[in-house]
């Protein structure tokens, strides 16, 4: 998918202040951007959080990552037009999104990464994997990516696939395996490396 000249309210699944925007791709109002950056590519940001990301926020600050260049920026909630419809996210922005580590992750220079997260476009293209140091980081990465990416894969340190999702549906491990694991965990039994 190519980038539009500018995204509008019609391109959003929700607008206004009643929505929770953390963990979503948001569209900034063109009027909030410098004149040279008022195109569709520069309107798209991944919202990592901030008090302004809550519904009907009291505070205004939101913390974001640009899906045009990967730069982190603070914006005010009033700068947000709405949450972009996932199907309208351009491929270049999907690749930038795939490179964002979840907020609050451990520093891989101080903690040994145990997993790598990958997200793929429908044609198979992907950017390099991101290091994930814990099962929580894996779950957060999957949650960030699942509604925007065609395919999400998690590999262990040895390069073996331990999780795979295509179009939001888990294909590995099989749902029956996950359910059996949950039942065994509830009885205090076996452990799994994810």
Coordinates of N, CA, C and O in Angstrom, one line a residue:
X1 N 0.8 -1.2 0.0 CA 0.0 0.0 0.0 C 0.9 1.2 0.0 O 1.9 1.3 0.7
X2 N 0.5 2.2 -0.8 CA 1.3 3.5 -0.9 C 0.8 4.5 0.2 O -0.3 4.4 0.7
X3 N 1.6 5.5 0.4 CA 1.3 6.5 1.4 C 0.3 7.6 0.7 O 0.6 8.0 -0.4
X4 N -0.7 8.0 1.4 CA -1.6 9.0 0.9 C -1.0 10.4 1.1 O -0.1 10.5 1.9
X5 N -1.5 11.3 0.3 CA -1.0 12.7 0.5 C -1.3 13.2 1.9 O -0.5 13.9 2.5
X6 N -2.5 12.9 2.4 CA -2.8 13.3 3.8 C -4.0 12.4 4.2 O -4.9 12.1 3.5
X7 N -3.9 12.0 5.5 CA -5.0 11.2 6.1 C -6.0 12.2 6.8 O -5.6 13.2 7.3
X8 N -7.3 11.8 6.7 CA -8.4 12.6 7.2 C -9.2 11.8 8.2 O -8.9 10.6 8.4
X9 N -10.2 12.3 8.8 CA -11.1 11.6 9.7 C -11.7 10.4 9.1 O -11.9 9.4 9.8
X10 N -11.9 10.4 7.8 CA -12.5 9.2 7.2 C -11.6 8.0 7.2 O -12.0 6.9 7.0
X11 N -10.3 8.3 7.4 CA -9.3 7.2 7.4 C -9.1 6.6 8.8 O -8.3 5.7 9.0
X12 N -9.9 7.1 9.8 CA -9.7 6.7 11.2 C -10.9 5.8 11.6 O -12.0 6.1 11.2
X13 N -10.6 4.9 12.5 CA -11.6 4.0 13.0 C -12.3 4.7 14.2 O -13.4 4.4 14.6
X14 N -11.6 5.7 14.8 CA -12.1 6.4 15.9 C -11.4 7.8 16.0 O -10.3 7.9 15.7
X15 N -12.2 8.8 16.4 CA -11.6 10.1 16.6 C -12.1 10.7 17.9 O -13.0 10.1 18.5
X16 N -11.6 11.8 18.3 CA -12.0 12.5 19.6 C -11.2 12.1 20.8 O -10.2 11.5 20.7
X17 N -11.8 12.4 21.9 CA -11.1 12.2 23.2 C -11.5 11.0 24.0 O -11.0 10.7 25.0
X18 N -12.6 10.3 23.6 CA -13.2 9.2 24.4 C -12.4 7.9 24.2 O -12.8 6.9 24.7
X19 N -11.4 7.9 23.4 CA -10.7 6.6 23.0 C -9.3 6.5 23.7 O -8.7 7.5 24.1
X20 N -8.9 5.3 24.0 CA -7.6 4.9 24.5 C -6.7 4.8 23.3 O -7.0 3.9 22.4
X21 N -5.6 5.5 23.2 CA -4.7 5.5 22.0 C -3.4 4.8 22.2 O -2.7 4.6 21.3
X22 N -3.0 4.4 23.5 CA -1.7 3.8 23.7 C -1.7 2.4 23.0 O -2.7 1.7 23.0
X23 N -0.6 2.1 22.3 CA -0.6 0.8 21.5 C -1.2 0.9 20.2 O -1.4 -0.2 19.5
X24 N -1.6 2.1 19.7 CA -2.3 2.2 18.4 C -1.5 3.1 17.5 O -0.7 4.0 18.0
X25 N -1.7 3.0 16.2 CA -1.2 3.9 15.2 C -2.1 5.1 15.1 O -3.3 4.9 14.8
X26 N -1.6 6.3 15.5 CA -2.5 7.5 15.4 C -2.1 8.4 14.3 O -1.0 8.3 13.8
X27 N -3.1 9.2 13.8 CA -2.9 10.1 12.8 C -2.8 11.5 13.4 O -3.8 11.9 14.2
X28 N -1.8 12.3 13.2 CA -1.7 13.6 13.7 C -2.4 14.6 12.7 O -2.4 14.4 11.5
X29 N -3.0 15.6 13.2 CA -3.6 16.7 12.4 C -2.5 17.3 11.6 O -1.4 17.7 12.1
X30 N -2.7 17.6 10.3 CA -1.7 18.3 9.5 C -1.3 19.6 10.1 O -0.1 20.0 10.0
X31 N -2.3 20.3 10.7 CA -2.0 21.6 11.3 C -1.0 21.6 12.5 O -0.4 22.6 12.8
X32 N -0.8 20.4 13.0 CA 0.1 20.2 14.2 C 1.6 20.0 13.7 O 2.5 20.1 14.5
X33 N 1.7 19.7 12.4 CA 3.0 19.4 11.8 C 3.6 20.7 11.2 O 2.9 21.5 10.7
X34 N 5.0 20.7 11.1 CA 5.6 21.8 10.3 C 5.2 21.7 8.8 O 4.9 20.6 8.3
X35 N 5.1 22.8 8.1 CA 4.6 22.8 6.7 C 5.3 21.7 5.8 O 4.7 21.1 5.0
X36 N 6.6 21.5 6.0 CA 7.3 20.6 5.1 C 7.1 19.1 5.5 O 7.5 18.2 4.8
X37 N 6.3 18.9 6.6 CA 6.0 17.5 7.0 C 4.5 17.2 7.0 O 4.1 16.3 7.8
X38 N 3.7 17.9 6.3 CA 2.3 17.8 6.3 C 1.7 16.7 5.3 O 0.6 16.8 4.9
X39 N 2.6 15.8 5.0 CA 2.1 14.7 4.1 C 1.7 13.5 4.9 O 1.9 13.4 6.1
X40 N 1.0 12.6 4.3 CA 0.5 11.4 5.0 C 1.6 10.6 5.7 O 1.3 10.1 6.8
X41 N 2.8 10.5 5.1 CA 3.8 9.7 5.8 C 4.2 10.2 7.1 O 4.5 9.5 8.1
X42 N 4.2 11.6 7.3 CA 4.7 12.2 8.5 C 3.5 12.4 9.5 O 3.8 12.8 10.6
X43 N 2.3 12.0 9.1 CA 1.2 12.1 10.1 C 1.1 10.9 11.0 O 0.4 10.9 12.0
X44 N 1.8 9.8 10.6 CA 1.6 8.5 11.3 C 2.6 8.3 12.4 O 3.8 8.3 12.2
X45 N 2.1 8.0 13.6 CA 2.9 7.7 14.8 C 2.3 6.5 15.5 O 1.1 6.4 15.6
X46 N 3.2 5.8 16.2 CA 2.8 4.7 17.1 C 2.8 5.4 18.5 O 3.8 5.9 18.9
X47 N 1.6 5.3 19.2 CA 1.5 5.9 20.5 C 2.0 4.9 21.5 O 1.3 3.8 21.7
X48 N 3.0 5.2 22.2 CA 3.6 4.3 23.3 C 2.9 4.5 24.6 O 2.9 3.6 25.5
X49 N 2.2 5.6 24.8 CA 1.5 5.9 26.1 C 1.7 7.4 26.5 O 1.8 8.2 25.7
X50 N 1.6 7.6 27.8 CA 1.5 8.9 28.4 C 0.2 9.2 28.9 O -0.8 8.5 28.5
X51 N 0.1 10.1 29.9 CA -1.2 10.4 30.5 C -2.3 10.9 29.5 O -3.5 10.6 29.7
X52 N -1.8 11.5 28.5 CA -2.8 12.0 27.5 C -3.3 10.9 26.6 O -4.2 11.1 25.8
X53 N -2.8 9.7 26.7 CA -3.3 8.6 25.9 C -4.6 7.9 26.4 O -5.2 7.1 25.8
X54 N -5.0 8.3 27.6 CA -6.2 7.7 28.2 C -7.4 8.4 27.7 O -7.4 9.5 27.2
X55 N -8.6 7.7 27.8 CA -9.9 8.3 27.4 C -10.1 9.6 28.2 O -9.9 9.6 29.4
X56 N -10.6 10.6 27.6 CA -11.0 11.9 28.3 C -9.9 12.3 29.2 O -10.1 12.4 30.4
X57 N -8.6 12.5 28.7 CA -7.5 12.7 29.6 C -7.5 14.0 30.3 O -8.0 15.0 29.8
X58 N -6.9 14.0 31.5 CA -6.7 15.3 32.2 C -5.4 15.9 31.7 O -5.3 17.1 31.5
X59 N -4.4 15.1 31.6 CA -3.1 15.5 31.1 C -3.1 15.5 29.6 O -3.9 14.8 29.0
X60 N -2.1 16.1 28.9 CA -2.1 16.2 27.5 C -1.0 15.4 26.8 O -1.1 15.1 25.6
X61 N 0.0 15.1 27.5 CA 1.2 14.5 26.9 C 1.0 13.1 26.4 O 0.5 12.2 27.1
X62 N 1.4 12.8 25.2 CA 1.5 11.4 24.7 C 2.9 11.2 24.1 O 3.6 12.2 23.6
X63 N 3.4 10.0 24.2 CA 4.8 9.7 23.7 C 4.6 8.7 22.5 O 3.9 7.8 22.6
X64 N 5.3 9.1 21.5 CA 5.1 8.4 20.2 C 6.4 8.1 19.5 O 7.5 8.6 19.9
X65 N 6.3 7.3 18.5 CA 7.4 7.0 17.6 C 6.9 7.2 16.2 O 5.9 6.7 15.8
X66 N 7.7 8.0 15.4 CA 7.3 8.3 14.0 C 7.4 7.0 13.2 O 8.4 6.3 13.2
X67 N 6.4 6.8 12.3 CA 6.4 5.7 11.4 C 7.0 6.1 10.1 O 7.0 5.3 9.1
X68 N 7.5 7.3 10.0 CA 8.2 7.8 8.8 C 9.7 7.6 9.0 O 10.4 7.3 8.0
X69 N 10.2 7.9 10.2 CA 11.7 7.9 10.4 C 12.1 7.3 11.7 O 13.3 7.2 12.0
X70 N 11.2 6.8 12.5 CA 11.6 6.1 13.8 C 11.9 7.0 14.9 O 12.3 6.5 16.0
X71 N 11.8 8.3 14.7 CA 12.2 9.3 15.8 C 11.1 9.3 16.9 O 9.9 9.2 16.6
X72 N 11.5 9.4 18.1 CA 10.6 9.5 19.2 C 10.2 10.9 19.5 O 11.1 11.8 19.3
X73 N 8.9 11.2 19.8 CA 8.5 12.6 20.0 C 7.3 12.6 21.0 O 6.6 11.7 21.1
X74 N 7.3 13.7 21.7 CA 6.1 14.0 22.6 C 5.2 14.9 21.9 O 5.6 15.9 21.3
X75 N 3.9 14.6 21.9 CA 2.9 15.4 21.3 C 1.8 15.7 22.4 O 1.8 15.0 23.4
X76 N 0.9 16.6 22.1 CA -0.3 16.8 22.9 C -1.4 16.0 22.4 O -1.5 15.8 21.2
X77 N -2.3 15.6 23.2 CA -3.5 14.8 22.8 C -4.3 15.6 21.7 O -4.8 15.0 20.8
X78 N -4.3 16.9 21.8 CA -5.1 17.7 20.9 C -4.5 17.6 19.5 O -5.2 18.0 18.5
X79 N -3.3 17.2 19.3 CA -2.6 17.1 18.0 C -3.1 15.8 17.3 O -2.9 15.7 16.1
X80 N -3.8 14.9 18.0 CA -4.2 13.6 17.4 C -5.5 13.8 16.7 O -6.5 14.2 17.3
X81 N -5.6 13.4 15.4 CA -6.8 13.4 14.7 C -7.6 12.1 15.0 O -8.8 12.2 15.2
X82 N -7.0 11.0 15.1 CA -7.7 9.7 15.4 C -6.8 8.5 15.3 O -5.6 8.6 15.0
X83 N -7.4 7.3 15.4 CA -6.7 6.0 15.3 C -6.8 5.6 13.8 O -8.0 5.5 13.3
X84 N -5.7 5.3 13.1 CA -5.8 4.9 11.7 C -6.4 3.6 11.6 O -6.2 2.6 12.4
X85 N -7.2 3.4 10.5 CA -7.7 2.1 10.2 C -6.5 1.2 9.8 O -5.7 1.6 9.0
X86 N -6.4 0.0 10.5 CA -5.2 -0.8 10.2 C -4.9 -1.1 8.8 O -3.8 -1.1 8.3
X87 N -5.9 -1.3 8.0 CA -5.8 -1.7 6.6 C -5.2 -0.5 5.7 O -4.7 -0.8 4.6
X88 N -5.2 0.7 6.3 CA -4.7 1.8 5.5 C -3.2 2.1 5.8 O -2.6 3.0 5.2
X89 N -2.6 1.4 6.8 CA -1.2 1.6 7.1 C -0.3 1.2 5.9 O -0.3 0.1 5.5
X90 N 0.5 2.2 5.4 CA 1.3 1.9 4.3 C 2.4 0.9 4.7 O 2.8 0.8 5.8
X91 N 2.9 0.1 3.7 CA 4.0 -0.9 3.9 C 5.2 -0.3 4.6 O 5.8 -0.9 5.5
X92 N 5.6 0.9 4.1 CA 6.8 1.5 4.8 C 6.6 1.8 6.2 O 7.5 1.6 7.1
X93 N 5.4 2.2 6.6 CA 5.1 2.4 8.0 C 5.0 1.1 8.8 O 5.4 1.0 10.0
X94 N 4.5 0.0 8.2 CA 4.5 -1.3 8.8 C 5.9 -1.8 9.1 O 6.1 -2.3 10.2
X95 N 6.8 -1.5 8.2 CA 8.2 -1.9 8.5 C 8.8 -1.1 9.6 O 9.5 -1.7 10.4
X96 N 8.5 0.2 9.7 CA 9.0 1.0 10.8 C 8.4 0.5 12.1 O 9.1 0.4 13.1
X97 N 7.1 0.2 12.1 CA 6.4 -0.3 13.3 C 7.0 -1.6 13.8 O 7.2 -1.8 15.0
X98 N 7.4 -2.5 12.9 CA 7.9 -3.8 13.2 C 9.2 -3.6 14.0 O 9.7 -4.6 14.7
X99 N 9.9 -2.5 13.9 CA 11.2 -2.3 14.6 C 11.1 -1.6 16.0 O 12.1 -1.4 16.6
X100 N 9.9 -1.4 16.4 CA 9.7 -0.7 17.7 C 9.6 -1.8 18.8 O 8.8 -2.7 18.7
X101 N 10.4 -1.7 19.8 CA 10.4 -2.5 20.9 C 9.3 -2.0 21.9 O 9.1 -0.8 22.0
X102 N 8.6 -2.9 22.6 CA 7.6 -2.4 23.5 C 8.1 -1.4 24.5 O 9.3 -1.5 24.9
X103 N 7.3 -0.6 25.0 CA 7.7 0.4 26.0 C 8.0 -0.3 27.3 O 7.4 -1.2 27.7
X104 N 9.0 0.2 28.0 CA 9.4 -0.4 29.3 C 10.2 -1.6 29.2 O 10.4 -2.3 30.2
X105 N 10.8 -1.9 28.0 CA 11.6 -3.2 27.9 C 12.9 -3.0 28.6 O 13.4 -1.9 28.8
X106 N 13.6 -4.2 28.8 CA 14.9 -4.2 29.4 C 15.9 -3.8 28.4 O 15.7 -4.1 27.2
X107 N 17.0 -3.2 28.8 CA 18.1 -2.8 27.9 C 18.9 -4.1 27.5 O 19.4 -4.8 28.3
X108 N 18.9 -4.4 26.2 CA 19.6 -5.7 25.8 C 21.1 -5.6 26.0 O 21.8 -6.6 25.9
X109 N 21.7 -4.4 26.3 CA 23.1 -4.4 26.6 C 23.3 -4.8 28.0 O 24.5 -5.2 28.4
X110 N 22.3 -4.8 28.8 CA 22.4 -5.2 30.3 C 21.7 -6.5 30.6 O 22.0 -7.1 31.6
X111 N 20.8 -6.9 29.7 CA 20.1 -8.2 29.9 C 20.2 -9.0 28.6 O 20.0 -8.4 27.6
X112 N 20.4 -10.3 28.8 CA 20.5 -11.1 27.6 C 19.2 -11.3 26.9 O 18.2 -11.8 27.5
X113 N 19.1 -10.9 25.6 CA 17.9 -11.1 24.8 C 17.6 -12.6 24.7 O 18.6 -13.4 24.4
X114 N 16.4 -13.0 24.9 CA 16.1 -14.4 24.8 C 15.3 -14.8 23.5 O 15.2 -15.9 23.2
X115 N 14.7 -13.7 22.9 CA 13.9 -13.9 21.7 C 14.2 -12.8 20.7 O 14.7 -11.8 21.1
X116 N 13.7 -13.1 19.5 CA 13.7 -12.0 18.4 C 12.3 -12.0 17.9 O 11.7 -13.0 17.7
X117 N 11.8 -10.8 17.7 CA 10.5 -10.6 17.1 C 10.6 -10.1 15.7 O 11.4 -9.2 15.3
X118 N 9.8 -10.7 14.8 CA 9.8 -10.3 13.3 C 8.3 -10.1 12.9 O 7.4 -10.8 13.3
X119 N 8.2 -9.1 12.0 CA 6.9 -8.9 11.4 C 7.0 -8.8 9.9 O 8.0 -8.2 9.4
X120 N 6.1 -9.5 9.2 CA 6.3 -9.6 7.7 C 5.1 -9.0 7.0 O 4.0 -9.0 7.4
X121 N 5.4 -8.4 5.8 CA 4.4 -7.9 4.9 C 3.8 -9.1 4.1 O 4.4 -10.2 4.1
X122 N 2.6 -8.9 3.5 CA 2.1 -10.1 2.7 C 3.0 -10.6 1.6 O 3.0 -11.8 1.3
X123 N 3.9 -9.8 1.1 CA 4.8 -10.2 0.0 C 6.0 -10.9 0.6 O 7.0 -11.2 -0.2
X124 N 6.1 -11.0 1.9 CA 7.3 -11.7 2.6 C 8.4 -10.7 3.0 O 9.3 -11.1 3.7
X125 N 8.3 -9.4 2.6 CA 9.3 -8.5 3.1 C 9.2 -8.3 4.6 O 8.2 -8.3 5.2
X126 N 10.4 -8.1 5.2 CA 10.5 -7.7 6.6 C 11.7 -7.0 6.9 O 12.7 -7.0 6.1
X127 N 11.8 -6.3 8.0 CA 13.0 -5.6 8.5 C 13.7 -6.6 9.5 O 13.1 -7.6 9.9
X128 N 14.8 -6.2 9.9 CA 15.5 -7.1 10.9 C 14.7 -7.2 12.1 O 13.9 -6.4 12.5
X129 N 15.0 -8.3 12.9 CA 14.2 -8.6 14.1 C 14.6 -7.7 15.2 O 15.6 -7.0 15.2
X130 N 13.8 -7.6 16.2 CA 14.0 -6.8 17.4 C 14.3 -7.8 18.6 O 13.6 -8.8 18.7
X131 N 15.2 -7.4 19.4 CA 15.5 -8.2 20.6 C 14.5 -8.1 21.7 O 14.0 -7.0 21.9
X132 N 14.1 -9.2 22.3 CA 13.1 -9.2 23.4 C 13.7 -10.1 24.5 O 14.2 -11.2 24.3
X133 N 13.7 -9.5 25.7 CA 14.5 -10.1 26.8 C 13.6 -11.0 27.7 O 14.2 -11.7 28.6
X134 N 12.3 -11.0 27.6 CA 11.5 -11.7 28.5 C 10.2 -12.1 27.8 O 9.8 -11.6 26.7
X135 N 9.4 -13.0 28.4 CA 8.1 -13.5 27.9 C 7.2 -12.3 27.9 O 6.4 -12.2 27.0
X136 N 7.2 -11.4 28.9 CA 6.4 -10.2 28.9 C 6.6 -9.3 27.6 O 5.7 -8.8 27.0
X137 N 7.9 -9.1 27.3 CA 8.3 -8.3 26.1 C 7.7 -9.0 24.9 O 7.3 -8.3 23.9
X138 N 7.8 -10.3 24.8 CA 7.3 -11.1 23.7 C 5.8 -10.8 23.5 O 5.3 -10.5 22.5
X139 N 5.0 -11.0 24.6 CA 3.6 -10.7 24.6 C 3.3 -9.3 24.2 O 2.4 -9.1 23.4
X140 N 4.0 -8.3 24.7 CA 3.8 -6.9 24.4 C 4.1 -6.7 22.9 O 3.4 -5.9 22.2
X141 N 5.1 -7.3 22.4 CA 5.5 -7.1 21.0 C 4.4 -7.7 20.1 O 3.9 -7.0 19.1
X142 N 3.9 -8.8 20.4 CA 2.8 -9.5 19.6 C 1.6 -8.6 19.7 O 0.9 -8.3 18.7
X143 N 1.2 -8.1 20.9 CA 0.1 -7.2 21.0 C 0.2 -5.9 20.2 O -0.8 -5.5 19.6
X144 N 1.4 -5.3 20.1 CA 1.6 -4.1 19.3 C 1.4 -4.4 17.8 O 0.9 -3.5 17.1
X145 N 1.9 -5.5 17.4 CA 2.0 -5.8 16.0 C 0.7 -6.5 15.4 O 0.4 -6.3 14.2
X146 N 0.0 -7.2 16.1 CA -1.0 -8.2 15.6 C -2.1 -7.6 14.7 O -2.4 -8.2 13.7
X147 N -2.5 -6.4 15.0 CA -3.6 -5.9 14.1 C -3.1 -5.1 12.9 O -3.8 -4.8 12.0
X148 N -1.8 -4.9 12.9 CA -1.2 -4.1 11.8 C -0.3 -4.9 10.8 O -0.1 -4.5 9.7
X149 N 0.1 -6.1 11.2 CA 1.1 -6.9 10.4 C 0.4 -8.1 9.8 O -0.5 -8.7 10.4
X150 N 0.8 -8.5 8.7 CA 0.3 -9.7 8.0 C 0.8 -11.0 8.8 O 0.0 -11.9 9.1
X151 N 2.0 -11.0 9.2 CA 2.6 -12.2 9.9 C 3.5 -11.7 11.0 O 4.3 -10.8 10.8
X152 N 3.4 -12.3 12.2 CA 4.3 -12.0 13.3 C 4.9 -13.3 13.7 O 4.2 -14.3 13.9
X153 N 6.2 -13.3 13.9 CA 7.0 -14.5 14.3 C 7.9 -14.2 15.4 O 8.6 -13.1 15.4
X154 N 8.0 -15.1 16.4 CA 8.9 -15.0 17.5 C 9.9 -16.2 17.4 O 9.4 -17.3 17.3
X155 N 11.2 -15.9 17.5 CA 12.2 -17.0 17.5 C 13.0 -16.9 18.8 O 13.2 -15.9 19.4
X156 N 13.4 -18.1 19.2 CA 14.3 -18.1 20.4 C 15.7 -17.8 20.0 O 16.0 -17.5 18.8
X157 N 16.7 -17.8 21.0 CA 18.0 -17.4 20.7 C 18.7 -18.3 19.7 O 19.7 -17.9 19.0
X158 N 18.3 -19.6 19.5 CA 18.8 -20.5 18.6 C 18.2 -20.4 17.2 O 18.6 -21.1 16.3
X159 N 17.3 -19.4 17.0 CA 16.7 -19.2 15.7 C 15.5 -20.1 15.4 O 14.9 -20.1 14.3
X160 N 15.0 -20.8 16.5 CA 13.8 -21.7 16.3 C 12.5 -20.9 16.5 O 12.5 -20.1 17.5
X161 N 11.6 -21.1 15.7 CA 10.3 -20.4 15.8 C 9.6 -21.0 17.0 O 9.4 -22.2 17.1
X162 N 9.1 -20.1 17.9 CA 8.4 -20.5 19.1 C 6.9 -20.0 19.1 O 6.1 -20.4 19.9
X163 N 6.7 -19.1 18.1 CA 5.3 -18.5 18.0 C 5.2 -17.9 16.6 O 6.1 -17.3 16.1
X164 N 4.0 -18.1 16.0 CA 3.7 -17.5 14.7 C 2.3 -17.2 14.6 O 1.4 -18.1 14.9
X165 N 2.0 -16.1 14.0 CA 0.6 -15.6 13.8 C 0.5 -15.1 12.4 O 1.4 -14.3 11.9
X166 N -0.6 -15.4 11.7 CA -0.8 -14.9 10.4 C -2.2 -14.3 10.3 O -3.2 -14.9 10.8
X167 N -2.3 -13.0 9.9 CA -3.5 -12.3 9.9 C -4.3 -12.4 11.2 O -5.5 -12.5 11.2
X168 N -3.6 -12.2 12.3 CA -4.2 -12.2 13.6 C -4.6 -13.6 14.2 O -5.1 -13.7 15.3
X169 N -4.3 -14.7 13.4 CA -4.6 -16.0 13.9 C -3.3 -16.8 14.2 O -2.4 -16.9 13.4
X170 N -3.3 -17.3 15.4 CA -2.1 -18.1 15.9 C -2.1 -19.4 15.1 O -3.1 -20.2 15.0
X171 N -0.9 -19.7 14.4 CA -0.8 -20.9 13.7 C 0.3 -21.8 14.3 O 0.3 -23.0 14.0
X172 N 1.1 -21.2 15.2 CA 2.1 -22.1 15.9 C 2.4 -21.4 17.2 O 2.7 -20.2 17.2
X173 N 2.4 -22.1 18.3 CA 2.0 -23.5 18.4 C 0.5 -23.6 18.2 O -0.2 -22.6 18.3
X174 N 0.1 -24.8 17.9 CA -1.3 -25.1 17.6 C -2.2 -24.7 18.9 O -1.7 -24.9 20.0
X175 N -3.4 -24.2 18.7 CA -4.3 -23.8 19.8 C -4.5 -25.0 20.8 O -4.5 -24.7 22.0
X176 N -4.5 -26.2 20.3 CA -4.7 -27.3 21.2 C -3.5 -27.5 22.1 O -3.6 -27.8 23.3
X177 N -2.3 -27.2 21.6 CA -1.1 -27.3 22.4 C -1.1 -26.2 23.5 O -0.8 -26.5 24.7
X178 N -1.5 -25.0 23.1 CA -1.6 -23.9 24.1 C -2.6 -24.2 25.2 O -2.3 -24.0 26.4
X179 N -3.8 -24.8 24.8 CA -4.8 -25.1 25.8 C -4.3 -26.2 26.7 O -4.5 -26.1 27.9
X180 N -3.7 -27.2 26.2 CA -3.1 -28.3 27.0 C -2.1 -27.8 28.0 O -2.1 -28.1 29.2
X181 N -1.3 -26.8 27.5 CA -0.2 -26.2 28.4 C -0.9 -25.4 29.5 O -0.5 -25.5 30.7
X182 N -2.0 -24.7 29.2 CA -2.7 -23.9 30.2 C -3.3 -24.8 31.3 O -3.2 -24.5 32.5
X183 N -3.9 -25.9 30.8 CA -4.5 -26.8 31.8 C -3.5 -27.4 32.7 O -3.7 -27.6 33.9
X184 N -2.3 -27.8 32.1 CA -1.2 -28.4 32.9 C -0.7 -27.4 33.9 O -0.4 -27.7 35.0
X185 N -0.5 -26.1 33.5 CA -0.1 -25.0 34.4 C -1.0 -24.9 35.5 O -0.6 -24.7 36.7
X186 N -2.3 -24.9 35.3 CA -3.3 -24.7 36.3 C -3.2 -25.9 37.4 O -3.5 -25.6 38.5
X187 N -2.8 -27.0 36.9 CA -2.6 -28.1 37.9 C -1.2 -28.1 38.5 O -0.9 -29.0 39.3
X188 N -0.4 -27.1 38.1 CA 1.0 -27.0 38.7 C 2.0 -27.8 38.0 O 3.1 -28.0 38.6
X189 N 1.8 -28.2 36.8 CA 2.7 -29.0 36.0 C 3.6 -28.2 35.1 O 3.9 -27.1 35.3
X190 N 4.0 -28.9 34.0 CA 5.1 -28.5 33.1 C 5.2 -27.0 32.8 O 4.3 -26.2 33.0
X191 N 6.4 -26.7 32.3 CA 6.7 -25.3 31.9 C 7.0 -25.3 30.4 O 7.4 -26.3 29.9
X192 N 6.9 -24.1 29.8 CA 7.1 -23.9 28.4 C 8.0 -22.7 28.2 O 7.9 -21.8 29.0
X193 N 8.8 -22.7 27.2 CA 9.8 -21.6 27.0 C 9.1 -20.4 26.3 O 9.7 -19.8 25.4
X194 N 7.9 -20.1 26.6 CA 7.3 -18.9 26.1 C 6.0 -18.5 26.9 O 5.3 -19.0 27.5

